[in-house]
mmCIF file of C-alpha atoms in Angstrom:
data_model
loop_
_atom_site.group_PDB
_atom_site.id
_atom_site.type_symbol
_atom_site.label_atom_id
_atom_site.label_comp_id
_atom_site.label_asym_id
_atom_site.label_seq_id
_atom_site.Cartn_x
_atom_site.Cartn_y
_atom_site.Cartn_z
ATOM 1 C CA UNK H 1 17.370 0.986 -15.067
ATOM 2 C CA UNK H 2 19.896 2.638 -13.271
ATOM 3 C CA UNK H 3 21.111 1.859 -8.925
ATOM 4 C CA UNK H 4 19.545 5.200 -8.207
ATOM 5 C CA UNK H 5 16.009 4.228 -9.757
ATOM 6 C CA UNK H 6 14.368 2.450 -6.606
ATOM 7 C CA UNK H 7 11.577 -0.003 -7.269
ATOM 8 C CA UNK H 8 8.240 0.142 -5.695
ATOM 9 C CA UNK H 9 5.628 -2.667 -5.128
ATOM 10 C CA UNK H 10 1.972 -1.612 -4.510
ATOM 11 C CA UNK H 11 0.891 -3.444 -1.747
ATOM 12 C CA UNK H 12 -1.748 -3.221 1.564
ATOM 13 C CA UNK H 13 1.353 -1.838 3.373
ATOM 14 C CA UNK H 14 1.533 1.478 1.357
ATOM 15 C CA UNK H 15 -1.960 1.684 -0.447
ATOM 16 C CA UNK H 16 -5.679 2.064 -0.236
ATOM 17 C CA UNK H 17 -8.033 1.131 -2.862
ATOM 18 C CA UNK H 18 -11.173 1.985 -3.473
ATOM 19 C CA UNK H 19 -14.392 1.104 -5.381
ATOM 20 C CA UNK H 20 -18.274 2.374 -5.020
ATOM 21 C CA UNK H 21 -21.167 3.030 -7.421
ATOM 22 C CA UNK H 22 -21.890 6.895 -7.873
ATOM 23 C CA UNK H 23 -25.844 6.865 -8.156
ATOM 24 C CA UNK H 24 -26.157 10.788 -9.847
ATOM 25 C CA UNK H 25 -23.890 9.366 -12.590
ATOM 26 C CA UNK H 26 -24.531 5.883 -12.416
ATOM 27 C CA UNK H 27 -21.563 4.613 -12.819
ATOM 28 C CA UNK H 28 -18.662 2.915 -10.986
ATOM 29 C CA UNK H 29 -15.925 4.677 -9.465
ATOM 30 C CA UNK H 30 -12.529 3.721 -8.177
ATOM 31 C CA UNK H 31 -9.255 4.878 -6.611
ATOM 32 C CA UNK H 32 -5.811 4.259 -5.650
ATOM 33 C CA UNK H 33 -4.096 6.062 -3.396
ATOM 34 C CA UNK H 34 -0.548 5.399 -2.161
ATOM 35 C CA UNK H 35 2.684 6.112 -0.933
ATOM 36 C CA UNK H 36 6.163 6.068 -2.496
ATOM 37 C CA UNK H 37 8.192 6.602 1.059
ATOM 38 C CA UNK H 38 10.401 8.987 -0.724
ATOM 39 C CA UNK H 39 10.421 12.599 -1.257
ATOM 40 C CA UNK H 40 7.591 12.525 -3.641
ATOM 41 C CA UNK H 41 5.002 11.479 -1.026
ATOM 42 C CA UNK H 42 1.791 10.770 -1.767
ATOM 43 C CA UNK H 43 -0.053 9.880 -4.981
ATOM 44 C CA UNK H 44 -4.151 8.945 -6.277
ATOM 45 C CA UNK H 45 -4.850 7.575 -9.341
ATOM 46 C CA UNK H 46 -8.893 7.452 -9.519
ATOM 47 C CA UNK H 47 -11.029 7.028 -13.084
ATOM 48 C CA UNK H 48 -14.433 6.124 -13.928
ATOM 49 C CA UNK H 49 -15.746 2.049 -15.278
ATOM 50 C CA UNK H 50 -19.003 1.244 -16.790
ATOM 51 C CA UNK H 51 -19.432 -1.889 -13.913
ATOM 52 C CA UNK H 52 -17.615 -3.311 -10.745
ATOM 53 C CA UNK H 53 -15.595 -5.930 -12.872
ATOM 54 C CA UNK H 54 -14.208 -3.512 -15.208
ATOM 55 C CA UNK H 55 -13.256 -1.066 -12.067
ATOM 56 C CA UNK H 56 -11.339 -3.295 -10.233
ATOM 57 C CA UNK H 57 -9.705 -4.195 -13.417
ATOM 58 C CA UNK H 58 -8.455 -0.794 -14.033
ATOM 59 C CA UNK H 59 -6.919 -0.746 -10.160
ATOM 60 C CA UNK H 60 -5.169 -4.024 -10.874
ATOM 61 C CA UNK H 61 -3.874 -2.483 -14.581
ATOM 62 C CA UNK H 62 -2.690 0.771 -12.557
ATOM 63 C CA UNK H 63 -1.071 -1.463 -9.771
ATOM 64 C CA UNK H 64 0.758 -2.765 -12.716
ATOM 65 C CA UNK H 65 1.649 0.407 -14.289
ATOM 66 C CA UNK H 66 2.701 1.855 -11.525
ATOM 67 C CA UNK H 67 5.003 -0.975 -10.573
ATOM 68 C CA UNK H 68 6.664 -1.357 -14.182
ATOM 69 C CA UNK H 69 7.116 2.767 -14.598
ATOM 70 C CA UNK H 70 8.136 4.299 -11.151
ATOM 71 C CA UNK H 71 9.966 6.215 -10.698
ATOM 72 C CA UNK H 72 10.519 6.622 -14.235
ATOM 73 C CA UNK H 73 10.026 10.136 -16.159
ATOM 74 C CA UNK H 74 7.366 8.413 -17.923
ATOM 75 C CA UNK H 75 5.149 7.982 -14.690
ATOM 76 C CA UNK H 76 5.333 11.507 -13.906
ATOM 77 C CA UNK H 77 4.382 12.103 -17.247
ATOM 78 C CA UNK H 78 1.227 9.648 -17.444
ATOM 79 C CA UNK H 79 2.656 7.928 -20.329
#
């Protein structure tokens, strides 16, 4: 990683997450939405978990993506 790729860390400070139970689909929902406090702004990451566990799960694995990738070409990417 190169001095102009700046870090970020996912934290209460920058972020809301999110997790409810959709009845009509009956399944578990979650999202992520935060902020990068550059130019790029804001940014949601949301998907879909067969229970609560697995849901929050997914944040924390997203958290964790987000954190090794950004700002990296692959992030933008999804990769």
């Amino acid at each position: 990683m190169t001095d102009s790729l700046k870090k970020v860390i996912i934290s209460n400070s920058n972020s809301v997450q999110n997790v409810w139970f959709c009845e009509g689909q009956q399944e578990w929902r979650w999202s992520l939405i935060w902020e990068d406090g550059s130019k790029h702004g804001t940014h949601m990451h949301s998907g879909t978990a067969p229970d609560q566990d697995k849901a929050r799960a997914d944040i924390t694995a997203t958290i964790l993506w987000i954190e090794d990738k950004w700002p990296t070409e692959e992030y933008f990417l999804g990769v």
